[in-house]
Tab-separated table of N, CA, C and O in Angstrom:
chain	number	residue	atom	x	y	z
A	1	GLN	N	-21.067	-37.023	-44.878
A	1	GLN	CA	-21.470	-36.681	-43.536
A	1	GLN	C	-22.252	-35.374	-43.554
A	1	GLN	O	-21.820	-34.391	-44.150
A	2	ALA	N	-23.399	-35.363	-42.883
A	2	ALA	CA	-24.229	-34.178	-42.839
A	2	ALA	C	-23.578	-33.086	-42.011
A	2	ALA	O	-22.903	-33.352	-41.007
A	3	GLN	N	-23.795	-31.843	-42.416
A	3	GLN	CA	-23.260	-30.694	-41.699
A	3	GLN	C	-24.348	-30.091	-40.818
A	3	GLN	O	-25.445	-29.796	-41.290
A	4	LEU	N	-24.029	-29.905	-39.547
A	4	LEU	CA	-24.929	-29.284	-38.591
A	4	LEU	C	-24.292	-27.997	-38.088
A	4	LEU	O	-23.167	-28.014	-37.598
A	5	GLU	N	-25.014	-26.897	-38.202
A	5	GLU	CA	-24.506	-25.588	-37.823
A	5	GLU	C	-25.224	-25.118	-36.570
A	5	GLU	O	-26.436	-24.918	-36.590
A	6	GLU	N	-24.470	-24.906	-35.502
A	6	GLU	CA	-25.026	-24.506	-34.221
A	6	GLU	C	-24.772	-23.036	-33.940
A	6	GLU	O	-23.784	-22.459	-34.395
A	7	SER	N	-25.662	-22.454	-33.130
A	7	SER	CA	-25.501	-21.083	-32.683
A	7	SER	C	-26.345	-20.867	-31.432
A	7	SER	O	-27.186	-21.700	-31.091
A	8	GLY	N	-26.121	-19.755	-30.758
A	8	GLY	CA	-26.955	-19.372	-29.637
A	8	GLY	C	-26.329	-19.504	-28.270
A	8	GLY	O	-26.921	-19.065	-27.278
A	9	GLY	N	-25.162	-20.107	-28.183
A	9	GLY	CA	-24.508	-20.222	-26.898
A	9	GLY	C	-24.015	-18.878	-26.408
A	9	GLY	O	-23.942	-17.905	-27.153
A	10	GLY	N	-23.680	-18.828	-25.138
A	10	GLY	CA	-23.187	-17.590	-24.563
A	10	GLY	C	-23.174	-17.639	-23.059
A	10	GLY	O	-23.294	-18.702	-22.449
A	11	LEU	N	-23.029	-16.466	-22.479
A	11	LEU	CA	-22.978	-16.310	-21.031
A	11	LEU	C	-24.312	-15.804	-20.520
A	11	LEU	O	-24.862	-14.829	-21.044
A	12	VAL	N	-24.817	-16.447	-19.495
A	12	VAL	CA	-26.089	-16.051	-18.912
A	12	VAL	C	-26.031	-16.272	-17.408
A	12	VAL	O	-25.332	-17.165	-16.924
A	13	GLN	N	-26.733	-15.442	-16.677
A	13	GLN	CA	-26.809	-15.617	-15.230
A	13	GLN	C	-27.757	-16.754	-14.878
A	13	GLN	O	-28.695	-17.060	-15.628
A	14	ALA	N	-27.505	-17.381	-13.754
A	14	ALA	CA	-28.417	-18.405	-13.266
A	14	ALA	C	-29.822	-17.838	-13.167
A	14	ALA	O	-30.026	-16.719	-12.703
A	15	GLY	N	-30.783	-18.624	-13.627
A	15	GLY	CA	-32.158	-18.174	-13.682
A	15	GLY	C	-32.555	-17.568	-15.009
A	15	GLY	O	-33.747	-17.366	-15.269
A	16	GLY	N	-31.587	-17.293	-15.852
A	16	GLY	CA	-31.849	-16.713	-17.154
A	16	GLY	C	-32.149	-17.755	-18.207
A	16	GLY	O	-32.266	-18.951	-17.919
A	17	SER	N	-32.254	-17.288	-19.450
A	17	SER	CA	-32.652	-18.152	-20.559
A	17	SER	C	-31.745	-17.975	-21.758
A	17	SER	O	-31.172	-16.904	-21.977
A	18	LEU	N	-31.623	-19.025	-22.532
A	18	LEU	CA	-30.950	-19.012	-23.819
A	18	LEU	C	-31.707	-19.912	-24.769
A	18	LEU	O	-32.360	-20.864	-24.340
A	19	ARG	N	-31.608	-19.618	-26.047
A	19	ARG	CA	-32.143	-20.507	-27.066
A	19	ARG	C	-31.037	-20.906	-28.020
A	19	ARG	O	-30.445	-20.056	-28.690
A	20	LEU	N	-30.771	-22.184	-28.081
A	20	LEU	CA	-29.796	-22.718	-29.010
A	20	LEU	C	-30.478	-23.104	-30.313
A	20	LEU	O	-31.620	-23.564	-30.315
A	21	SER	N	-29.764	-22.925	-31.407
A	21	SER	CA	-30.274	-23.284	-32.715
A	21	SER	C	-29.274	-24.185	-33.424
A	21	SER	O	-28.072	-24.050	-33.243
A	22	CYS	N	-29.784	-25.076	-34.229
A	22	CYS	CA	-28.932	-25.937	-35.042
A	22	CYS	C	-29.615	-26.147	-36.377
A	22	CYS	O	-30.730	-26.665	-36.436
A	23	THR	N	-28.936	-25.736	-37.433
A	23	THR	CA	-29.476	-25.850	-38.778
A	23	THR	C	-28.814	-26.997	-39.514
A	23	THR	O	-27.588	-27.118	-39.516
A	24	ALA	N	-29.618	-27.825	-40.107
A	24	ALA	CA	-29.142	-28.963	-40.877
A	24	ALA	C	-29.516	-28.791	-42.342
A	24	ALA	O	-30.290	-27.902	-42.705
A	25	SER	N	-28.969	-29.630	-43.177
A	25	SER	CA	-29.390	-29.651	-44.565
A	25	SER	C	-30.817	-30.146	-44.644
A	25	SER	O	-31.314	-30.820	-43.737
A	26	GLU	N	-31.494	-29.797	-45.714
A	26	GLU	CA	-32.867	-30.249	-45.888
A	26	GLU	C	-32.945	-31.774	-45.861
A	26	GLU	O	-33.875	-32.343	-45.284
A	27	ARG	N	-31.973	-32.420	-46.484
A	27	ARG	CA	-31.973	-33.875	-46.518
A	27	ARG	C	-31.834	-34.462	-45.116
A	27	ARG	O	-32.551	-35.390	-44.743
A	28	THR	N	-30.905	-33.929	-44.343
A	28	THR	CA	-30.705	-34.403	-42.980
A	28	THR	C	-31.940	-34.146	-42.133
A	28	THR	O	-32.404	-35.011	-41.386
A	29	PHE	N	-32.481	-32.950	-42.246
A	29	PHE	CA	-33.629	-32.581	-41.438
A	29	PHE	C	-34.826	-33.477	-41.719
A	29	PHE	O	-35.551	-33.867	-40.792
A	30	SER	N	-35.021	-33.819	-42.947
A	30	SER	CA	-36.207	-34.571	-43.331
A	30	SER	C	-36.105	-36.059	-43.030
A	30	SER	O	-37.129	-36.739	-42.991
A	31	THR	N	-34.907	-36.566	-42.813
A	31	THR	CA	-34.712	-37.998	-42.616
A	31	THR	C	-34.238	-38.376	-41.225
A	31	THR	O	-34.074	-39.569	-40.943
A	32	CYS	N	-34.040	-37.401	-40.336
A	32	CYS	CA	-33.417	-37.675	-39.045
A	32	CYS	C	-34.239	-37.201	-37.859
A	32	CYS	O	-34.881	-36.145	-37.901
A	33	ALA	N	-34.171	-37.980	-36.787
A	33	ALA	CA	-34.499	-37.449	-35.478
A	33	ALA	C	-33.345	-36.551	-35.038
A	33	ALA	O	-32.210	-36.719	-35.485
A	34	LEU	N	-33.627	-35.598	-34.167
A	34	LEU	CA	-32.621	-34.630	-33.762
A	34	LEU	C	-32.522	-34.566	-32.245
A	34	LEU	O	-33.535	-34.676	-31.550
A	35	GLY	N	-31.301	-34.382	-31.764
A	35	GLY	CA	-31.098	-34.345	-30.333
A	35	GLY	C	-30.076	-33.306	-29.919
A	35	GLY	O	-29.331	-32.767	-30.738
A	36	TRP	N	-30.082	-33.021	-28.636
A	36	TRP	CA	-29.091	-32.155	-28.012
A	36	TRP	C	-28.388	-32.920	-26.901
A	36	TRP	O	-29.040	-33.599	-26.097
A	37	PHE	N	-27.080	-32.814	-26.882
A	37	PHE	CA	-26.246	-33.394	-25.849
A	37	PHE	C	-25.361	-32.301	-25.284
A	37	PHE	O	-25.168	-31.259	-25.899
A	38	ARG	N	-24.814	-32.545	-24.113
A	38	ARG	CA	-23.911	-31.565	-23.522
A	38	ARG	C	-22.756	-32.270	-22.836
A	38	ARG	O	-22.867	-33.407	-22.391
A	39	GLN	N	-21.643	-31.554	-22.748
A	39	GLN	CA	-20.456	-32.101	-22.127
A	39	GLN	C	-19.762	-31.014	-21.322
A	39	GLN	O	-19.316	-30.012	-21.878
A	40	ALA	N	-19.691	-31.231	-20.028
A	40	ALA	CA	-18.981	-30.333	-19.135
A	40	ALA	C	-17.542	-30.811	-18.982
A	40	ALA	O	-17.244	-31.985	-19.220
A	41	PRO	N	-16.637	-29.926	-18.579
A	41	PRO	CA	-15.238	-30.328	-18.419
A	41	PRO	C	-15.086	-31.517	-17.481
A	41	PRO	O	-15.652	-31.532	-16.389
A	42	GLY	N	-14.341	-32.508	-17.922
A	42	GLY	CA	-14.089	-33.679	-17.107
A	42	GLY	C	-15.229	-34.673	-17.039
A	42	GLY	O	-15.131	-35.657	-16.301
A	43	LYS	N	-16.295	-34.435	-17.782
A	43	LYS	CA	-17.446	-35.323	-17.750
A	43	LYS	C	-17.725	-35.910	-19.125
A	43	LYS	O	-17.252	-35.410	-20.146
A	44	GLU	N	-18.505	-36.973	-19.132
A	44	GLU	CA	-18.909	-37.596	-20.378
A	44	GLU	C	-20.000	-36.776	-21.051
A	44	GLU	O	-20.742	-36.035	-20.410
A	45	ARG	N	-20.084	-36.908	-22.364
A	45	ARG	CA	-21.162	-36.266	-23.094
A	45	ARG	C	-22.485	-36.939	-22.720
A	45	ARG	O	-22.606	-38.165	-22.795
A	46	GLU	N	-23.457	-36.141	-22.329
A	46	GLU	CA	-24.712	-36.687	-21.840
A	46	GLU	C	-25.899	-36.184	-22.650
A	46	GLU	O	-25.899	-35.081	-23.194
A	47	PHE	N	-26.913	-36.997	-22.675
A	47	PHE	CA	-28.147	-36.676	-23.367
A	47	PHE	C	-28.887	-35.553	-22.659
A	47	PHE	O	-28.942	-35.515	-21.431
A	48	VAL	N	-29.468	-34.655	-23.441
A	48	VAL	CA	-30.275	-33.574	-22.901
A	48	VAL	C	-31.721	-33.671	-23.385
A	48	VAL	O	-32.652	-33.725	-22.587
A	49	ALA	N	-31.907	-33.688	-24.689
A	49	ALA	CA	-33.250	-33.701	-25.257
A	49	ALA	C	-33.193	-34.218	-26.680
A	49	ALA	O	-32.168	-34.125	-27.348
A	50	ALA	N	-34.304	-34.755	-27.143
A	50	ALA	CA	-34.391	-35.217	-28.519
A	50	ALA	C	-35.819	-35.089	-29.015
A	50	ALA	O	-36.768	-35.096	-28.226
A	51	ILE	N	-35.955	-34.988	-30.322
A	51	ILE	CA	-37.256	-34.855	-30.945
A	51	ILE	C	-37.296	-35.730	-32.189
A	51	ILE	O	-36.318	-35.831	-32.924
A	52	SER	N	-38.428	-36.364	-32.405
A	52	SER	CA	-38.575	-37.274	-33.528
A	52	SER	C	-38.714	-36.517	-34.836
A	52	SER	O	-38.936	-35.304	-34.867
A	53	ARG	N	-38.593	-37.240	-35.934
A	53	ARG	CA	-38.783	-36.639	-37.249
A	53	ARG	C	-40.140	-35.961	-37.373
A	53	ARG	O	-40.251	-34.881	-37.956
A	54	SER	N	-41.144	-36.609	-36.827
A	54	SER	CA	-42.502	-36.087	-36.911
A	54	SER	C	-42.754	-34.915	-35.965
A	54	SER	O	-43.768	-34.225	-36.105
A	55	ALA	N	-41.871	-34.716	-34.988
A	55	ALA	CA	-42.010	-33.736	-33.918
A	55	ALA	C	-43.091	-34.117	-32.915
A	55	ALA	O	-43.361	-33.357	-31.988
A	56	ALA	N	-43.684	-35.286	-33.075
A	56	ALA	CA	-44.734	-35.721	-32.170
A	56	ALA	C	-44.195	-36.299	-30.867
A	56	ALA	O	-44.918	-36.344	-29.871
A	57	LYS	N	-42.956	-36.740	-30.875
A	57	LYS	CA	-42.368	-37.366	-29.692
A	57	LYS	C	-41.116	-36.615	-29.273
A	57	LYS	O	-40.284	-36.258	-30.103
A	58	THR	N	-40.999	-36.400	-27.980
A	58	THR	CA	-39.808	-35.785	-27.408
A	58	THR	C	-39.383	-36.537	-26.169
A	58	THR	O	-40.190	-37.202	-25.512
A	59	LYS	N	-38.104	-36.433	-25.842
A	59	LYS	CA	-37.565	-36.994	-24.616
A	59	LYS	C	-36.607	-35.990	-23.996
A	59	LYS	O	-35.920	-35.254	-24.703
A	60	TYR	N	-36.570	-35.976	-22.671
A	60	TYR	CA	-35.693	-35.090	-21.936
A	60	TYR	C	-35.028	-35.840	-20.801
A	60	TYR	O	-35.625	-36.741	-20.202
A	61	THR	N	-33.811	-35.466	-20.501
A	61	THR	CA	-33.194	-35.982	-19.298
A	61	THR	C	-33.895	-35.356	-18.097
A	61	THR	O	-34.411	-34.236	-18.173
A	62	ASP	N	-33.940	-36.079	-16.996
A	62	ASP	CA	-34.738	-35.648	-15.852
A	62	ASP	C	-34.360	-34.261	-15.341
A	62	ASP	O	-35.227	-33.494	-14.912
A	63	SER	N	-33.101	-33.927	-15.382
A	63	SER	CA	-32.640	-32.679	-14.794
A	63	SER	C	-33.112	-31.430	-15.535
A	63	SER	O	-33.038	-30.327	-14.990
A	64	VAL	N	-33.605	-31.578	-16.762
A	64	VAL	CA	-34.044	-30.408	-17.530
A	64	VAL	C	-35.539	-30.399	-17.786
A	64	VAL	O	-36.051	-29.431	-18.371
A	65	LYS	N	-36.247	-31.418	-17.365
A	65	LYS	CA	-37.685	-31.476	-17.587
A	65	LYS	C	-38.372	-30.286	-16.927
A	65	LYS	O	-38.118	-29.959	-15.775
A	66	GLY	N	-39.252	-29.652	-17.685
A	66	GLY	CA	-39.949	-28.483	-17.195
A	66	GLY	C	-39.208	-27.190	-17.403
A	66	GLY	O	-39.791	-26.111	-17.237
A	67	ARG	N	-37.933	-27.259	-17.759
A	67	ARG	CA	-37.130	-26.062	-17.983
A	67	ARG	C	-36.700	-25.902	-19.437
A	67	ARG	O	-36.632	-24.785	-19.949
A	68	PHE	N	-36.391	-27.002	-20.098
A	68	PHE	CA	-35.925	-26.973	-21.483
A	68	PHE	C	-37.024	-27.476	-22.411
A	68	PHE	O	-37.806	-28.363	-22.050
A	69	THR	N	-37.053	-26.934	-23.610
A	69	THR	CA	-37.988	-27.381	-24.628
A	69	THR	C	-37.271	-27.529	-25.955
A	69	THR	O	-36.612	-26.597	-26.415
A	70	ILE	N	-37.391	-28.694	-26.552
A	70	ILE	CA	-36.827	-28.922	-27.872
A	70	ILE	C	-37.938	-28.803	-28.907
A	70	ILE	O	-39.073	-29.230	-28.669
A	71	SER	N	-37.621	-28.213	-30.033
A	71	SER	CA	-38.589	-28.064	-31.101
A	71	SER	C	-37.861	-28.056	-32.433
A	71	SER	O	-36.647	-27.892	-32.495
A	72	ARG	N	-38.610	-28.233	-33.503
A	72	ARG	CA	-38.010	-28.188	-34.831
A	72	ARG	C	-38.914	-27.431	-35.775
A	72	ARG	O	-40.145	-27.480	-35.672
A	73	ASP	N	-38.296	-26.724	-36.699
A	73	ASP	CA	-38.992	-25.894	-37.662
A	73	ASP	C	-38.714	-26.465	-39.043
A	73	ASP	O	-37.599	-26.354	-39.556
A	74	ASN	N	-39.707	-27.065	-39.639
A	74	ASN	CA	-39.524	-27.714	-40.932
A	74	ASN	C	-39.136	-26.727	-42.030
A	74	ASN	O	-38.320	-27.045	-42.900
A	75	ALA	N	-39.722	-25.548	-41.998
A	75	ALA	CA	-39.457	-24.569	-43.039
A	75	ALA	C	-38.025	-24.058	-43.009
A	75	ALA	O	-37.468	-23.695	-44.042
A	76	LYS	N	-37.417	-24.024	-41.821
A	76	LYS	CA	-36.072	-23.488	-41.670
A	76	LYS	C	-35.012	-24.560	-41.484
A	76	LYS	O	-33.838	-24.233	-41.325
A	77	ASN	N	-35.411	-25.811	-41.485
A	77	ASN	CA	-34.478	-26.925	-41.274
A	77	ASN	C	-33.653	-26.711	-40.013
A	77	ASN	O	-32.437	-26.924	-39.998
A	78	THR	N	-34.318	-26.306	-38.957
A	78	THR	CA	-33.637	-25.920	-37.733
A	78	THR	C	-34.275	-26.592	-36.521
A	78	THR	O	-35.502	-26.665	-36.426
A	79	VAL	N	-33.435	-27.057	-35.624
A	79	VAL	CA	-33.888	-27.566	-34.346
A	79	VAL	C	-33.441	-26.590	-33.263
A	79	VAL	O	-32.342	-26.036	-33.324
A	80	TYR	N	-34.309	-26.363	-32.285
A	80	TYR	CA	-34.047	-25.413	-31.218
A	80	TYR	C	-34.025	-26.111	-29.870
A	80	TYR	O	-34.676	-27.138	-29.666
A	81	LEU	N	-33.286	-25.527	-28.963
A	81	LEU	CA	-33.366	-25.912	-27.566
A	81	LEU	C	-33.561	-24.643	-26.754
A	81	LEU	O	-32.633	-23.853	-26.589
A	82	GLN	N	-34.791	-24.435	-26.304
A	82	GLN	CA	-35.099	-23.311	-25.439
A	82	GLN	C	-34.769	-23.702	-24.015
A	82	GLN	O	-35.331	-24.662	-23.485
A	83	MET	N	-33.869	-22.969	-23.397
A	83	MET	CA	-33.402	-23.280	-22.055
A	83	MET	C	-33.813	-22.157	-21.120
A	83	MET	O	-33.338	-21.027	-21.251
A	84	ASN	N	-34.685	-22.465	-20.187
A	84	ASN	CA	-35.160	-21.504	-19.211
A	84	ASN	C	-34.691	-21.889	-17.814
A	84	ASN	O	-34.347	-23.040	-17.554
A	85	THR	N	-34.715	-20.918	-16.930
A	85	THR	CA	-34.327	-21.133	-15.535
A	85	THR	C	-33.000	-21.880	-15.459
A	85	THR	O	-32.868	-22.905	-14.791
A	86	LEU	N	-32.026	-21.354	-16.153
A	86	LEU	CA	-30.735	-22.027	-16.225
A	86	LEU	C	-30.058	-22.096	-14.866
A	86	LEU	O	-30.135	-21.155	-14.067
A	87	LYS	N	-29.417	-23.210	-14.624
A	87	LYS	CA	-28.688	-23.450	-13.395
A	87	LYS	C	-27.203	-23.544	-13.684
A	87	LYS	O	-26.792	-23.795	-14.819
A	88	PHE	N	-26.401	-23.375	-12.653
A	88	PHE	CA	-24.967	-23.458	-12.820
A	88	PHE	C	-24.556	-24.794	-13.430
A	88	PHE	O	-23.650	-24.854	-14.269
A	89	GLU	N	-25.208	-25.858	-13.015
A	89	GLU	CA	-24.862	-27.175	-13.505
A	89	GLU	C	-25.247	-27.416	-14.962
A	89	GLU	O	-24.901	-28.454	-15.532
A	90	ASP	N	-25.964	-26.479	-15.580
A	90	ASP	CA	-26.277	-26.579	-17.000
A	90	ASP	C	-25.120	-26.128	-17.882
A	90	ASP	O	-25.160	-26.330	-19.095
A	91	ALA	N	-24.128	-25.499	-17.309
A	91	ALA	CA	-22.997	-25.008	-18.083
A	91	ALA	C	-22.259	-26.171	-18.734
A	91	ALA	O	-21.909	-27.152	-18.072
A	92	ALA	N	-22.040	-26.070	-20.026
A	92	ALA	CA	-21.387	-27.136	-20.776
A	92	ALA	C	-21.269	-26.701	-22.228
A	92	ALA	O	-21.806	-25.671	-22.630
A	93	VAL	N	-20.563	-27.494	-23.000
A	93	VAL	CA	-20.623	-27.369	-24.443
A	93	VAL	C	-21.807	-28.191	-24.918
A	93	VAL	O	-21.912	-29.381	-24.605
A	94	TYR	N	-22.695	-27.566	-25.656
A	94	TYR	CA	-23.892	-28.232	-26.146
A	94	TYR	C	-23.718	-28.609	-27.608
A	94	TYR	O	-23.298	-27.793	-28.430
A	95	TYR	N	-24.045	-29.847	-27.921
A	95	TYR	CA	-23.920	-30.378	-29.268
A	95	TYR	C	-25.286	-30.783	-29.807
A	95	TYR	O	-26.074	-31.405	-29.097
A	96	CYS	N	-25.549	-30.453	-31.045
A	96	CYS	CA	-26.713	-31.019	-31.696
A	96	CYS	C	-26.291	-32.251	-32.474
A	96	CYS	O	-25.135	-32.380	-32.896
A	97	ALA	N	-27.213	-33.158	-32.639
A	97	ALA	CA	-26.921	-34.411	-33.299
A	97	ALA	C	-28.136	-34.881	-34.087
A	97	ALA	O	-29.275	-34.566	-33.738
A	98	ALA	N	-27.874	-35.635	-35.132
A	98	ALA	CA	-28.931	-36.148	-35.986
A	98	ALA	C	-28.809	-37.656	-36.102
A	98	ALA	O	-27.708	-38.186	-36.256
A	99	GLU	N	-29.937	-38.317	-36.020
A	99	GLU	CA	-29.995	-39.766	-36.140
A	99	GLU	C	-30.876	-40.134	-37.322
A	99	GLU	O	-32.083	-39.855	-37.309
A	100	TYR	N	-30.268	-40.733	-38.321
A	100	TYR	CA	-31.053	-41.178	-39.454
A	100	TYR	C	-32.016	-42.270	-39.015
A	100	TYR	O	-31.633	-43.228	-38.345
A	101	THR	N	-33.274	-42.117	-39.393
A	101	THR	CA	-34.273	-43.128	-39.056
A	101	THR	C	-35.421	-43.093	-40.048
A	101	THR	O	-35.841	-42.018	-40.499
A	102	TYR	N	-35.913	-44.264	-40.367
A	102	TYR	CA	-37.072	-44.375	-41.230
A	102	TYR	C	-38.355	-44.064	-40.472
A	102	TYR	O	-39.330	-43.587	-41.070
A	103	PHE	N	-38.351	-44.313	-39.176
A	103	PHE	CA	-39.561	-44.226	-38.371
A	103	PHE	C	-39.799	-42.795	-37.897
A	103	PHE	O	-38.957	-42.216	-37.207
A	104	PRO	N	-40.934	-42.224	-38.238
A	104	PRO	CA	-41.177	-40.808	-37.924
A	104	PRO	C	-41.298	-40.490	-36.449
A	104	PRO	O	-41.092	-39.332	-36.067
A	105	ASP	N	-41.600	-41.461	-35.610
A	105	ASP	CA	-41.781	-41.214	-34.182
A	105	ASP	C	-40.654	-41.768	-33.319
A	105	ASP	O	-40.778	-41.816	-32.098
A	106	SER	N	-39.561	-42.164	-33.918
A	106	SER	CA	-38.448	-42.734	-33.180
A	106	SER	C	-37.629	-41.650	-32.486
A	106	SER	O	-37.299	-40.621	-33.084
A	107	VAL	N	-37.292	-41.894	-31.221
A	107	VAL	CA	-36.428	-41.002	-30.449
A	107	VAL	C	-35.501	-41.853	-29.592
A	107	VAL	O	-35.962	-42.711	-28.845
A	108	ASN	N	-34.205	-41.609	-29.677
A	108	ASN	CA	-33.221	-42.326	-28.879
A	108	ASN	C	-32.445	-41.356	-28.006
A	108	ASN	O	-32.319	-40.167	-28.320
A	109	VAL	N	-31.888	-41.882	-26.912
A	109	VAL	CA	-31.170	-41.047	-25.945
A	109	VAL	C	-29.697	-41.391	-25.840
A	109	VAL	O	-28.945	-40.691	-25.167
A	110	ASP	N	-29.259	-42.441	-26.478
A	110	ASP	CA	-27.866	-42.864	-26.427
A	110	ASP	C	-27.077	-42.156	-27.523
A	110	ASP	O	-27.433	-42.245	-28.705
A	111	ARG	N	-26.010	-41.480	-27.157
A	111	ARG	CA	-25.220	-40.750	-28.142
A	111	ARG	C	-24.652	-41.657	-29.222
A	111	ARG	O	-24.399	-41.194	-30.344
A	112	LEU	N	-24.455	-42.929	-28.896
A	112	LEU	CA	-23.921	-43.857	-29.872
A	112	LEU	C	-24.914	-44.160	-30.994
A	112	LEU	O	-24.523	-44.690	-32.033
A	113	ASP	N	-26.176	-43.838	-30.787
A	113	ASP	CA	-27.185	-44.054	-31.811
A	113	ASP	C	-27.206	-42.949	-32.863
A	113	ASP	O	-27.840	-43.115	-33.908
A	114	TYR	N	-26.541	-41.852	-32.598
A	114	TYR	CA	-26.604	-40.701	-33.495
A	114	TYR	C	-25.505	-40.745	-34.539
A	114	TYR	O	-24.376	-41.166	-34.271
A	115	ASP	N	-25.840	-40.291	-35.721
A	115	ASP	CA	-24.970	-40.433	-36.883
A	115	ASP	C	-24.167	-39.178	-37.215
A	115	ASP	O	-23.043	-39.270	-37.718
A	116	TYR	N	-24.723	-38.012	-36.958
A	116	TYR	CA	-24.091	-36.756	-37.326
A	116	TYR	C	-24.082	-35.806	-36.142
A	116	TYR	O	-25.024	-35.776	-35.346
A	117	TRP	N	-23.018	-34.996	-36.060
A	117	TRP	CA	-22.833	-34.106	-34.922
A	117	TRP	C	-22.401	-32.717	-35.361
A	117	TRP	O	-21.654	-32.562	-36.326
A	118	GLY	N	-22.878	-31.729	-34.623
A	118	GLY	CA	-22.391	-30.379	-34.798
A	118	GLY	C	-21.093	-30.168	-34.055
A	118	GLY	O	-20.574	-31.067	-33.381
A	119	GLN	N	-20.560	-28.963	-34.167
A	119	GLN	CA	-19.263	-28.653	-33.578
A	119	GLN	C	-19.341	-28.273	-32.105
A	119	GLN	O	-18.318	-28.232	-31.429
A	120	GLY	N	-20.525	-27.998	-31.621
A	120	GLY	CA	-20.721	-27.610	-30.237
A	120	GLY	C	-20.765	-26.104	-30.048
A	120	GLY	O	-20.120	-25.349	-30.773
A	121	THR	N	-21.531	-25.666	-29.068
A	121	THR	CA	-21.604	-24.256	-28.710
A	121	THR	C	-21.563	-24.137	-27.192
A	121	THR	O	-22.217	-24.898	-26.477
A	122	GLN	N	-20.777	-23.198	-26.710
A	122	GLN	CA	-20.527	-23.073	-25.278
A	122	GLN	C	-21.661	-22.334	-24.580
A	122	GLN	O	-22.078	-21.256	-25.009
A	123	VAL	N	-22.134	-22.918	-23.500
A	123	VAL	CA	-23.098	-22.271	-22.618
A	123	VAL	C	-22.445	-22.107	-21.258
A	123	VAL	O	-22.036	-23.089	-20.636
A	124	THR	N	-22.331	-20.866	-20.822
A	124	THR	CA	-21.733	-20.560	-19.533
A	124	THR	C	-22.787	-19.924	-18.644
A	124	THR	O	-23.487	-18.997	-19.059
A	125	VAL	N	-22.914	-20.421	-17.440
A	125	VAL	CA	-23.905	-19.920	-16.494
A	125	VAL	C	-23.174	-19.387	-15.275
A	125	VAL	O	-22.420	-20.112	-14.633
A	126	SER	N	-23.400	-18.132	-14.971
A	126	SER	CA	-22.795	-17.518	-13.804
A	126	SER	C	-23.751	-17.610	-12.620
A	126	SER	O	-24.967	-17.449	-12.767
A	127	SER	N	-23.200	-17.857	-11.451
A	127	SER	CA	-24.016	-18.014	-10.260
A	127	SER	C	-24.238	-16.697	-9.551
A	127	SER	O	-23.664	-15.666	-9.900
């Protein structure tokens, strides 16, 4: 099982910004699409954003479009989630995930499609 290391969570006021990072092994990074999911207390884990192996394709859940940006850095084997204009409802534990795929432009939004998961990082937004 691939190891995903997350960082960047914390406390931020509504309207502020955070950048989450998730570092994978070179093997995982080179063979997987990468995504971010979040889970608030009492709720199901939901899709936030994903990026293809090629980085040419991205998908976002409607509630974060225009505010969040997912990107990946090949040299650092790291995927980022830049979160701007944070809202109270963005507060959750954020998980990075990797989906093994042969296709460089493949992006999926269903958590069941993902093969590897990080431990999660807490994002708290104060109103």
